[in-house]
Amino acid sequence: MNNSNGTIVTVDKLIKHFKSGGSTVPAVDDVSFSLPRGRMIAIKGASGSGKSTLLNLIGALDKPTSGTIVVDGVDVSQIHGRGEVKYRLSKVGFVFQSYYLVPNMSALENVMLPMELMGTKRKERQVKARELLERVGIDDPHQARRPTRLSGGEQQRVAIARALANDPSIILGDEPTGNLDSKTGKRIVEILYSLTKEGKTVIVATHSTEIATRADIVLEMTDGKVTIASAFERV
Amino acid sequence: MSIVWRSLRNLFRSPLRTTVMVALLAVCIGLALTMATVHGATQNQLGNIGAEIGTEITIQPAGSAGSAGSSGSGVVVAGVVGSDKTLAQEDIDKLSDIDHVVSVQARVETYYTGDSLESAFELSIVGNPPPGDSSSGDFRVPITVMGFDTATKDPKLMGDAHVEITKGRYFTSDENDADVMVVGKDLADKNNLSVGSTVDIKGTLVTVIGIYDSGTAWGNNMLVMPIGTAKRLFGLNGATSVTVQADNVKNVDEVVASIREVLPKDVADIITAKDMYESINGSVTNAESSSTIGMIVAFVVAGVVVLFSVVLMIRQRVKEIGILKAIGASNWRIGLQFSLETLAVSVVGAIIGALITYPLAQKVANLMVGGNSTGSGAGGTLIEGSASSVTVGGSIGGLHVAVSPTVFLYALAIAAALAIVASVLPAWYIGRVRPAEVLRNE
């Protein structure tokens, strides 16, 4: 796993504590690992094991208590303000269990939004958003629909298209199939897996065996620690 | 989709909330603008009061004011009726040359009790027989005769009554000694007089050239003649009353001092309208203070409404803020979106508020100045004196509020100010939102 040329994520002595009442709960407890570029990585573990927290720390949605996270050359633990915004905008794309699309915007507008934030011209972002949606199987009539008029699987595909909008190097998925039936979940996994063929790194926090079996690397987390790391040769 | 368009569209996500917010803001901004408008009107009115009441100086022959039954406030508008005391014409002529004097209006006032005319009033209203006319045998209800210089425009009768010709015409400037008169409509009706009728007044046939309506029963029971005619027919010299108008209320004391040099205390009483000015001035000043307080309160309430609504809106959409942050939106960008939404709501509220101001301003002004003031034409409102029943008028007591279209500019300025104020708290709040916390799995 520790391939310096192809390493995209390096985590060193990472600790994240949450305060709960009067006590401190270690969500991520002294974790160190490196992940190679262009692979699908599954972070497995029971609820509360710290996998979502680890994902949020890699995606700069949360701040570590201590330790370092370097993603694609950026020390995520040290960035603030504009640096943090730029990182979220260009380096990572998020796919959430509950999709989290903006409710009063159409599927197309949701995918165009990160590009608008990036400053991409309107026409360009419209063309690219349509391409991305078609790529994840959302056809033209569905592109104009608001999230409430799309199925769960369709919403998650829109969310994947949105995550890809600014061409990030890492896609982070937090239980991306958690709200989907197995057939739809399988399709989502295939879409995510296909992204690795373009050199993107996909890191997914999951309970799903489906995803774990499809992943190149599986990190098992228990009580905030990475207990097992398994790497599989891609066939 | 631009951020502006997105912000506008967001307003329709919760139409009820947006409607309630707009309605509350419209009421608050409408009230604030109403108070601001009333405040402006009161300031104008204070200026008008100073110009119209405070500048009026009444001069009467010494000792005649008391006998004429002056008002409780010491202000005499009517002058001496039936008194044989007059001010000398040569002294009156000097008054026009005094600095800061805008106009000098001389008049004579007397009674007619002859047989040719019958008063429209019943005996019981008038009371004791007045002094003056002694030509009659049996007592007759006297008819007031007013003599004005024909150059006097808009001559004032007793109190606030003005001569408003309804039939025929008023005097021309070359009729100062002509045997003509205009008659109050009640008196004309009582005596079957019409334009062209002639009446024997003290042995001279006087032609009725006009009928007027003064708006008061007392004023409509009078004969109005050119001053020369009245003096000749009733044997009067000089004038029984002179009204001098100063150019500014601040110069009244100086003008009075100059008049005193012409007409010493043993010759004339000089009465200014200072008491009345101060009384009405006090009323309007109170309205001004109330409108200022009302305006501030309405502004504060509008600010609280906007702030409360924005906080509510943000708390309801905290997850959306988290999503926007997660996909790379900056705090500034998210804050701008919420500010634009607030601005849009404030602008709509402000425009409706400005529209509310049109019907509301005059009503509020009437309530503030007092129940007995009524709105009318350009400043044509009245406040009636109390104890003395003296009516003071013109555009002095009431408050005429003219809402200018610039109220919309003020409304937009208020909307912008409210949006800016209401953006401070959300900006702080948005900065504190951690996406990981608000997007934790449901």
XYZ file of C-alpha atoms in Angstrom:
677
model
C 0.000 0.000 0.000
C 2.846 2.338 0.672
C 3.713 3.252 -2.892
C 5.232 6.735 -2.834
C 4.913 7.315 -6.597
C 1.262 6.369 -6.781
C 0.191 7.422 -3.273
C -2.706 9.813 -3.208
C -3.668 9.731 0.473
C -1.232 9.594 3.375
C -2.651 9.565 6.870
C -0.230 9.804 9.792
C -1.091 9.437 13.471
C -4.541 10.825 12.843
C -6.688 11.449 15.897
C -10.186 12.891 16.078
C -11.904 13.217 19.428
C -15.475 14.333 19.990
C -16.696 15.784 23.213
C -19.801 14.104 24.507
C -21.136 15.486 27.753
C -18.142 15.707 30.071
C -16.112 12.970 28.388
C -14.049 12.731 25.205
C -14.861 10.026 22.672
C -12.097 8.970 20.249
C -13.777 8.620 16.825
C -10.480 8.132 14.996
C -7.707 6.920 17.243
C -4.092 7.180 16.068
C -4.592 5.953 12.528
C -1.821 5.823 9.905
C -2.001 4.483 6.329
C -1.361 5.356 2.703
C -3.636 4.731 -0.247
C -2.625 4.349 -3.889
C -4.029 6.410 -6.731
C -6.649 5.019 -9.079
C -8.042 2.356 -6.783
C -11.313 1.645 -5.088
C -10.918 1.542 -1.332
C -13.621 0.349 1.042
C -13.611 1.369 4.689
C -15.641 -1.239 6.542
C -16.807 -1.286 10.092
C -19.773 -1.287 12.409
C -21.770 1.839 13.138
C -19.751 4.215 15.277
C -16.443 2.601 14.322
C -15.214 5.939 12.915
C -15.330 5.275 9.171
C -17.526 8.288 8.312
C -15.378 10.505 10.525
C -12.259 9.310 8.720
C -13.912 10.065 5.385
C -14.949 13.543 6.558
C -11.397 14.241 7.679
C -9.996 13.194 4.289
C -12.618 15.381 2.577
C -11.879 18.405 4.816
C -15.448 18.414 6.095
C -14.039 18.165 9.595
C -10.807 19.064 11.378
C -8.554 16.473 13.041
C -7.654 16.779 16.687
C -4.078 15.898 15.735
C -2.083 14.119 13.046
C -1.743 14.827 9.346
C -3.626 13.966 6.205
C -1.958 14.647 2.875
C -4.190 14.264 -0.162
C -2.735 14.669 -3.634
C 0.019 16.859 -2.215
C -2.263 18.980 -0.051
C -1.897 18.856 3.735
C -5.582 18.809 4.548
C -4.989 19.147 8.283
C -3.390 22.562 7.738
C -5.797 24.193 5.302
C -8.331 26.842 6.334
C -10.680 29.322 4.731
C -10.120 29.739 0.994
C -7.675 26.840 0.886
C -10.309 24.566 2.381
C -12.939 25.800 -0.097
C -10.580 25.305 -3.035
C -9.711 21.797 -1.832
C -13.364 20.737 -1.524
C -14.146 22.299 -4.865
C -11.362 20.798 -6.931
C -9.705 17.851 -5.200
C -12.598 15.805 -3.819
C -16.126 14.896 -4.762
C -18.600 13.672 -2.159
C -21.374 11.099 -2.515
C -23.591 10.808 0.555
C -25.966 8.086 1.706
C -28.886 10.561 1.686
C -27.774 12.010 -1.690
C -28.039 15.584 -0.402
C -29.055 17.186 -3.646
C -30.286 20.787 -3.435
C -34.054 20.258 -3.390
C -35.277 23.218 -5.442
C -32.811 22.660 -8.272
C -33.152 20.253 -11.173
C -30.775 17.334 -11.621
C -28.934 19.312 -14.295
C -28.651 22.405 -12.081
C -27.360 20.303 -9.195
C -24.555 18.965 -11.385
C -23.823 22.447 -12.764
C -23.570 23.970 -9.280
C -19.971 22.920 -8.388
C -18.847 24.162 -11.814
C -20.596 27.492 -11.196
C -18.742 27.747 -7.884
C -15.526 27.001 -9.758
C -16.278 29.821 -12.203
C -16.860 27.703 -15.295
C -18.802 29.469 -18.040
C -22.497 28.725 -18.209
C -22.536 27.071 -21.611
C -19.510 24.946 -20.800
C -20.927 23.752 -17.512
C -24.259 22.936 -19.117
C -22.598 20.764 -21.763
C -20.407 19.010 -19.214
C -23.289 18.463 -16.778
C -25.353 16.826 -19.526
C -22.419 14.591 -20.463
C -21.918 13.513 -16.848
C -25.600 12.813 -16.329
C -25.808 10.789 -19.508
C -22.736 8.886 -18.422
C -24.417 7.820 -15.164
C -27.600 6.953 -17.042
C -29.784 10.003 -16.403
C -31.443 10.828 -19.712
C -32.668 14.185 -20.951
C -36.228 14.220 -19.547
C -34.939 13.224 -16.097
C -32.234 15.892 -16.160
C -34.829 18.631 -15.854
C -36.529 17.006 -12.881
C -36.106 18.056 -9.315
C -34.721 15.482 -6.838
C -38.158 14.787 -5.352
C -39.297 13.503 -8.755
C -36.391 11.092 -9.089
C -35.982 7.611 -7.570
C -33.329 6.956 -4.926
C -31.029 5.310 -7.488
C -31.476 8.220 -9.892
C -30.744 10.736 -7.143
C -27.581 8.879 -6.191
C -26.452 8.834 -9.834
C -27.066 12.592 -10.002
C -24.997 12.916 -6.815
C -22.148 10.933 -8.459
C -22.345 13.187 -11.532
C -22.195 16.216 -9.241
C -19.170 14.749 -7.432
C -17.415 14.398 -10.795
C -18.318 17.900 -12.008
C -14.962 19.559 -11.308
C -12.963 16.471 -12.240
C -11.582 15.722 -8.743
C -8.894 13.140 -8.159
C -10.762 11.496 -5.273
C -14.395 10.509 -4.893
C -15.495 9.979 -1.297
C -18.624 7.944 -0.748
C -20.279 7.703 2.659
C -22.569 4.653 2.520
C -23.529 5.480 -1.063
C -25.720 2.400 -1.391
C -27.117 2.513 2.123
C -30.550 3.771 1.054
C -30.827 1.714 -2.119
C -32.111 -1.736 -2.952
C -29.470 -4.323 -3.857
C -29.982 -4.099 -7.628
C -29.723 -0.323 -7.675
C -26.854 -0.459 -5.186
C -24.976 -2.805 -7.473
C -25.372 -0.380 -10.345
C -24.024 2.457 -8.221
C -21.043 0.329 -7.193
C -20.326 -0.388 -10.847
C -20.426 3.300 -11.694
C -18.065 4.111 -8.828
C -15.766 1.273 -9.788
C -15.684 2.454 -13.402
C -14.252 5.764 -12.206
C -11.060 4.050 -11.037
C -10.383 3.099 -14.659
C -10.025 6.827 -15.386
C -7.404 7.127 -12.652
C -9.739 8.431 -9.979
C -9.446 7.126 -6.460
C -12.735 6.093 -4.882
C -12.899 5.768 -1.105
C -16.140 4.390 0.226
C -17.253 3.991 3.813
C -19.669 1.080 3.835
C -21.381 -1.799 5.561
C -21.941 -3.395 2.171
C -20.192 -6.646 1.343
C -20.998 -5.904 -2.302
C -18.746 -2.866 -2.242
C -16.118 -4.564 -0.107
C -15.807 -7.449 -2.537
C -15.519 -5.020 -5.464
C -12.863 -2.887 -3.711
C -9.136 -3.134 -4.400
C -8.320 -2.361 -0.785
C -10.433 -2.859 2.325
C -9.724 -1.066 5.606
C -11.546 -2.518 8.589
C -12.213 -0.086 11.410
C -13.048 -0.934 14.991
C -13.420 1.684 17.736
C -11.609 4.321 15.716
C -8.652 2.157 14.777
C -7.808 0.504 11.467
C -7.585 -3.110 12.508
C -7.217 -4.908 9.201
C -6.036 -3.697 5.819
C -6.495 -6.051 2.895
C -5.295 -5.465 -0.632
C -6.529 -7.430 -3.593
C -4.974 -7.808 -6.988
C -7.223 -6.526 -9.702
C -8.063 -9.141 -12.319
C -28.452 29.408 -12.986
C -27.065 32.577 -11.453
C -26.962 33.146 -7.742
C -29.522 35.963 -8.078
C -31.982 33.793 -9.935
C -31.407 30.933 -7.490
C -32.044 33.263 -4.552
C -35.304 34.475 -6.070
C -36.404 30.927 -6.742
C -35.640 29.939 -3.172
C -38.293 32.387 -2.000
C -40.953 30.172 -3.551
C -39.797 27.090 -1.677
C -41.953 28.098 1.241
C -44.603 30.470 -0.124
C -46.391 30.752 3.218
C -43.246 31.746 5.103
C -42.283 34.215 2.383
C -45.788 35.700 2.336
C -45.875 36.112 6.111
C -42.412 37.662 6.094
C -43.325 40.068 3.290
C -46.590 40.997 5.021
C -44.896 41.700 8.354
C -42.185 43.719 6.676
C -44.710 45.630 4.589
C -46.590 46.641 7.727
C -43.423 47.645 9.581
C -41.877 49.506 6.659
C -45.249 51.071 5.831
C -45.522 52.324 9.402
C -41.940 53.562 9.388
C -42.510 55.427 6.121
C -45.823 56.763 7.374
C -44.137 58.078 10.493
C -41.317 59.541 8.405
C -43.850 61.219 6.127
C -45.845 62.567 9.059
C -42.599 63.725 10.621
C -41.736 65.661 7.457
C -45.252 67.094 7.289
C -45.111 68.244 10.903
C -41.860 70.056 10.228
C -43.412 71.795 7.217
C -46.455 72.582 9.282
C -44.384 74.125 12.025
C -42.949 76.429 9.384
C -46.429 77.222 8.078
C -47.744 77.934 11.550
C -44.924 80.332 12.116
C -45.630 82.013 8.797
C -49.413 82.129 9.024
C -50.410 82.519 12.649
C -47.363 83.719 14.379
C -46.829 86.552 11.923
C -50.278 88.125 12.347
C -50.496 91.295 14.443
C -53.882 92.834 15.213
C -54.102 96.528 16.108
C -57.197 98.062 17.672
C -57.987 101.379 19.288
C -56.784 101.449 22.892
C -59.213 99.916 25.378
C -61.518 98.540 22.733
C -60.272 94.994 22.797
C -61.795 94.167 26.192
C -65.147 95.657 25.329
C -65.293 93.642 22.180
C -65.222 90.357 24.096
C -61.835 89.026 23.262
C -60.990 85.384 23.538
C -59.697 83.669 26.643
C -56.263 83.424 25.116
C -56.207 87.173 24.610
C -56.271 86.900 20.865
C -58.766 89.066 19.107
C -59.421 88.412 15.527
C -62.770 90.112 15.159
C -61.892 93.559 16.341
C -64.269 96.147 17.741
C -67.801 95.990 16.556
C -69.996 98.952 17.053
C -67.353 100.951 18.916
C -66.911 104.588 18.014
C -63.154 104.324 18.540
C -61.028 104.154 15.422
C -57.418 104.249 14.397
C -56.406 107.328 12.430
C -55.857 106.776 8.693
C -52.607 108.749 8.707
C -51.189 106.368 11.337
C -52.391 103.331 9.386
C -50.650 104.636 6.266
C -47.315 104.647 8.150
C -47.523 100.948 9.015
C -46.756 99.764 5.490
C -43.324 101.409 5.673
C -42.181 99.407 8.708
C -39.440 96.827 8.027
C -40.563 93.175 7.785
C -44.208 94.164 7.228
C -45.690 92.151 4.380
C -49.229 93.541 4.360
C -51.521 95.930 6.183
C -55.255 95.205 6.111
C -57.483 97.932 7.502
C -61.145 97.412 8.073
C -64.131 98.926 9.755
C -66.712 96.955 11.611
C -70.063 98.202 12.800
C -73.703 97.248 13.151
C -76.757 97.949 11.062
C -80.054 97.904 12.955
C -82.232 99.773 10.493
C -85.581 98.680 9.047
C -84.391 97.764 5.570
C -82.871 94.440 6.557
C -83.774 91.723 9.012
C -81.095 89.564 10.641
C -81.059 85.856 9.887
C -80.333 85.256 13.592
C -82.896 84.862 16.319
C -82.734 87.340 19.211
C -81.777 84.714 21.793
C -78.465 83.938 20.087
C -77.209 87.479 20.121
C -78.107 88.450 23.675
C -77.972 92.075 24.818
C -78.359 94.914 22.322
C -74.989 96.129 21.168
C -73.792 99.663 21.329
C -73.483 101.730 18.190
C -76.489 102.115 16.015
C -79.046 104.213 17.823
C -81.243 105.048 14.911
C -83.750 102.289 15.492
C -86.753 102.614 17.678
C -87.654 99.132 18.799
C -84.702 96.866 19.343
C -83.752 94.895 16.270
C -81.217 92.112 15.995
C -78.134 93.873 14.648
C -76.448 92.924 11.406
C -72.664 93.170 11.316
C -71.265 95.429 8.628
C -67.668 94.930 7.544
C -65.799 97.428 5.427
C -62.652 96.347 3.580
C -60.227 98.103 1.325
C -61.131 96.827 -2.132
C -57.459 96.061 -2.743
C -57.605 93.459 0.036
C -57.495 90.041 -1.470
C -59.351 87.306 0.366
C -60.747 89.485 3.166
C -61.238 87.716 6.493
C -64.514 88.126 8.313
C -64.818 87.242 11.970
C -62.787 84.261 13.026
C -61.767 82.218 10.054
C -64.713 83.067 7.824
C -63.710 84.201 4.346
C -65.763 85.846 1.624
C -66.352 83.263 -1.054
C -68.596 84.684 -3.755
C -71.260 82.207 -4.900
C -73.344 84.599 -7.022
C -72.420 87.878 -8.711
C -68.971 89.326 -8.025
C -66.694 90.955 -5.452
C -65.607 94.638 -5.515
C -63.204 95.977 -8.076
C -60.313 98.192 -6.964
C -62.052 101.385 -8.181
C -65.153 100.773 -6.032
C -63.692 101.871 -2.692
C -66.452 104.426 -2.237
C -69.143 102.985 -4.512
C -72.642 102.231 -3.220
C -72.265 98.498 -3.585
C -72.142 95.614 -1.178
C -71.911 91.844 -1.033
C -74.263 90.013 1.292
C -73.955 86.784 3.254
C -76.178 84.067 1.854
C -78.269 83.624 5.021
C -78.945 87.331 5.176
C -79.799 87.391 1.459
C -82.204 84.470 1.863
C -83.878 86.078 4.861
C -84.454 89.340 2.985
C -85.045 87.886 -0.485
C -82.001 89.681 -1.827
C -80.377 88.724 -5.098
C -77.653 90.198 -7.258
C -78.941 93.568 -8.486
C -81.270 94.187 -5.528
C -80.986 97.584 -3.863
C -81.268 98.257 -0.147
C -81.758 101.574 1.600
C -78.880 101.857 4.072
C -79.057 105.053 6.080
C -80.795 106.857 3.237
C -78.520 105.637 0.465
C -79.578 102.978 -2.023
C -76.835 100.347 -2.012
C -76.778 97.719 -4.757
C -76.129 94.059 -3.989
C -73.432 92.982 -6.451
C -72.655 89.590 -4.941
C -73.792 86.887 -2.526
C -71.124 85.010 -0.564
C -70.830 81.928 1.544
C -68.356 82.212 4.420
C -68.884 78.688 5.700
C -70.187 79.959 9.063
C -73.663 81.059 10.119
C -72.242 84.179 11.762
C -70.286 85.157 8.665
C -73.280 84.584 6.402
C -75.347 87.148 8.321
C -73.137 90.097 7.394
C -72.970 92.951 4.954
C -69.591 93.506 3.346
C -68.890 96.906 1.824
C -65.936 98.818 0.430
C -64.247 100.539 3.361
C -64.948 104.023 1.992
C -68.636 103.253 1.587
C -68.923 101.822 5.092
C -67.146 104.816 6.615
C -69.334 107.268 4.718
C -72.651 105.567 5.442
C -71.933 104.890 9.129
C -69.995 108.052 9.882
C -66.721 106.353 10.816
C -63.208 107.737 10.532
C -60.003 105.693 10.210
C -60.338 101.996 10.892
C -61.697 99.962 13.773
C -59.119 97.244 13.264
C -55.888 96.750 11.368
C -54.168 93.430 10.719
C -50.469 93.603 9.999
C -48.618 90.599 8.630
C -44.912 90.249 9.410
C -42.625 88.328 7.061
C -41.422 85.873 9.729
C -42.493 84.879 13.207
C -38.987 85.752 14.424
C -39.498 89.374 13.360
C -42.852 89.864 15.070
C -41.388 91.463 18.193
C -39.340 93.880 16.101
C -42.402 94.823 14.033
C -44.496 95.300 17.189
C -41.805 97.622 18.588
C -41.879 99.673 15.382
C -45.701 99.826 15.439
C -45.497 101.086 19.006
C -43.482 104.052 17.770
C -46.394 104.958 15.464
C -49.223 103.933 17.761
C -48.380 104.343 21.472
C -50.158 102.358 24.177
C -52.701 105.084 24.855
C -53.707 105.045 21.188
C -53.799 101.385 20.264
C -53.776 97.883 21.636
C -51.481 95.517 19.768
C -52.283 91.839 19.908
C -50.061 89.158 18.478
C -50.976 85.546 17.945
C -48.106 84.251 20.023
C -50.247 82.375 22.538
C -52.175 80.687 19.818
C -48.971 80.027 17.890
C -47.407 78.411 20.912
C -50.530 76.351 21.602
C -50.824 74.982 18.075
C -47.089 74.757 17.752
C -47.074 72.585 20.865
C -49.699 70.278 19.387
C -47.803 69.830 16.149
C -44.503 69.469 17.995
C -46.057 66.641 19.998
C -47.102 65.002 16.757
C -43.573 65.448 15.471
C -42.119 63.782 18.568
C -44.652 60.941 18.389
C -43.896 60.371 14.722
C -40.167 60.266 15.460
C -40.658 57.679 18.195
C -43.094 55.735 16.015
C -40.628 55.777 13.144
C -37.785 54.454 15.301
C -39.999 51.743 16.825
C -41.251 50.679 13.381
C -37.675 50.502 12.092
C -36.557 48.423 15.052
C -39.538 46.086 14.691
C -38.843 45.735 10.966
C -35.225 44.904 11.767
C -36.267 42.330 14.357
C -38.772 40.783 11.933
C -36.144 40.442 9.219
C -33.522 39.139 11.609
C -35.901 36.627 13.157
C -37.086 35.460 9.731
C -33.549 35.077 8.433
C -32.446 33.137 11.508
C -35.488 30.883 11.121
C -34.755 30.439 7.421
C -31.126 29.562 8.068
C -31.876 27.128 10.848
C -34.394 25.368 8.612
C -31.858 25.170 5.807
C -28.749 24.316 7.790
C -28.410 21.015 5.907
C -28.441 22.870 2.611
C -25.661 25.096 3.944
C -23.721 21.938 4.786
C -24.269 20.528 1.286
C -23.138 23.766 -0.346
C -20.032 23.824 1.823
C -19.294 20.178 1.080
C -19.338 20.777 -2.664
C -17.032 23.775 -2.320
C -19.157 26.884 -1.730
C -17.446 29.535 0.367
C -19.055 31.144 3.421
C -19.152 34.404 1.484
C -21.005 32.792 -1.406
C -23.593 31.116 0.813
C -23.998 34.317 2.822
C -24.521 36.269 -0.396
C -27.264 33.888 -1.464
C -29.119 34.311 1.825
C -28.572 38.067 1.749
C -30.045 38.269 -1.750
C -33.060 36.290 -0.592
C -33.471 38.665 2.354
C -33.002 41.665 0.092
C -35.659 40.395 -2.318
C -38.146 39.886 0.515
C -37.277 43.286 1.991
C -37.681 45.045 -1.356
C -41.101 43.496 -1.976
C -42.106 44.319 1.607
C -40.797 47.854 1.199
C -42.702 48.476 -2.038
C -45.945 47.226 -0.489
C -45.111 49.272 2.618
C -44.644 52.366 0.457
C -48.034 51.752 -1.169
C -49.602 51.412 2.284
C -48.183 54.816 3.177
C -50.467 56.605 0.711
C -53.779 55.854 2.426
C -52.274 55.579 5.903
C -50.241 58.774 6.307
C -53.130 61.256 6.464
C -55.134 59.068 8.849
C -52.179 58.693 11.220
C -51.501 62.433 11.027
C -55.117 63.169 11.924
C -54.914 60.815 14.886
C -51.692 62.385 16.090
C -52.708 66.020 15.775
C -56.104 65.431 17.323
C -59.587 64.169 16.647
C -60.967 67.564 15.653
C -58.579 68.103 12.803
C -59.608 66.911 9.423
C -57.713 66.517 6.220
C -58.703 68.659 3.303
C -57.100 70.376 0.391
C -53.638 71.815 0.303
C -53.160 72.568 3.915
C -56.793 73.472 4.364
C -57.413 71.978 7.734
C -58.869 73.490 10.818
C -58.352 73.324 14.507
C -60.993 75.112 16.508
C -60.128 77.024 19.595
C -61.706 75.749 22.765
C -62.815 78.180 25.448
C -63.229 81.184 23.240
C -64.812 79.401 20.301
C -62.502 81.427 18.161
C -61.741 79.617 14.961
C -58.243 79.921 13.748
C -57.624 78.694 10.384
C -56.245 78.417 7.033
C -53.563 75.829 6.865
C -52.350 76.236 10.383
C -53.740 73.772 12.829
C -54.337 70.563 10.934
C -51.754 68.494 9.207
C -51.987 67.919 5.505
C -49.724 65.052 4.569
C -48.684 64.799 0.942
C -46.965 61.486 0.219
C -44.302 62.000 -2.400
C -43.277 59.315 -4.916
C -39.790 59.588 -3.427
C -41.211 57.475 -0.621
C -40.346 54.508 -2.874
C -36.687 55.529 -2.867
C -36.752 55.705 0.909
C -38.477 52.310 0.960
C -35.721 50.792 -1.166
C -33.084 52.359 1.051
C -34.791 50.861 4.104
C -34.962 47.475 2.387
C -31.254 47.608 1.572
C -30.395 48.677 5.121
C -32.529 45.906 6.612
C -30.975 43.312 4.307
C -27.482 44.446 5.285
C -28.301 44.423 8.996
C -30.015 41.055 8.682
C -27.022 39.579 6.864
C -24.597 40.032 9.729
C -25.993 37.288 11.938
C -26.427 34.728 9.123
C -22.885 35.421 7.928
C -21.598 34.634 11.399
C -23.808 31.561 11.656
C -22.854 30.213 8.218
C -19.189 30.572 9.115
C -19.724 28.304 12.125
C -21.544 25.495 10.305
C -19.360 22.384 10.036
C -20.565 20.229 7.132
C -19.550 17.029 8.916
C -21.876 17.865 11.795
C -24.938 18.859 9.816
C -24.600 16.093 7.217
C -24.132 13.272 9.691
C -26.207 10.316 8.515
C -29.876 10.523 9.403
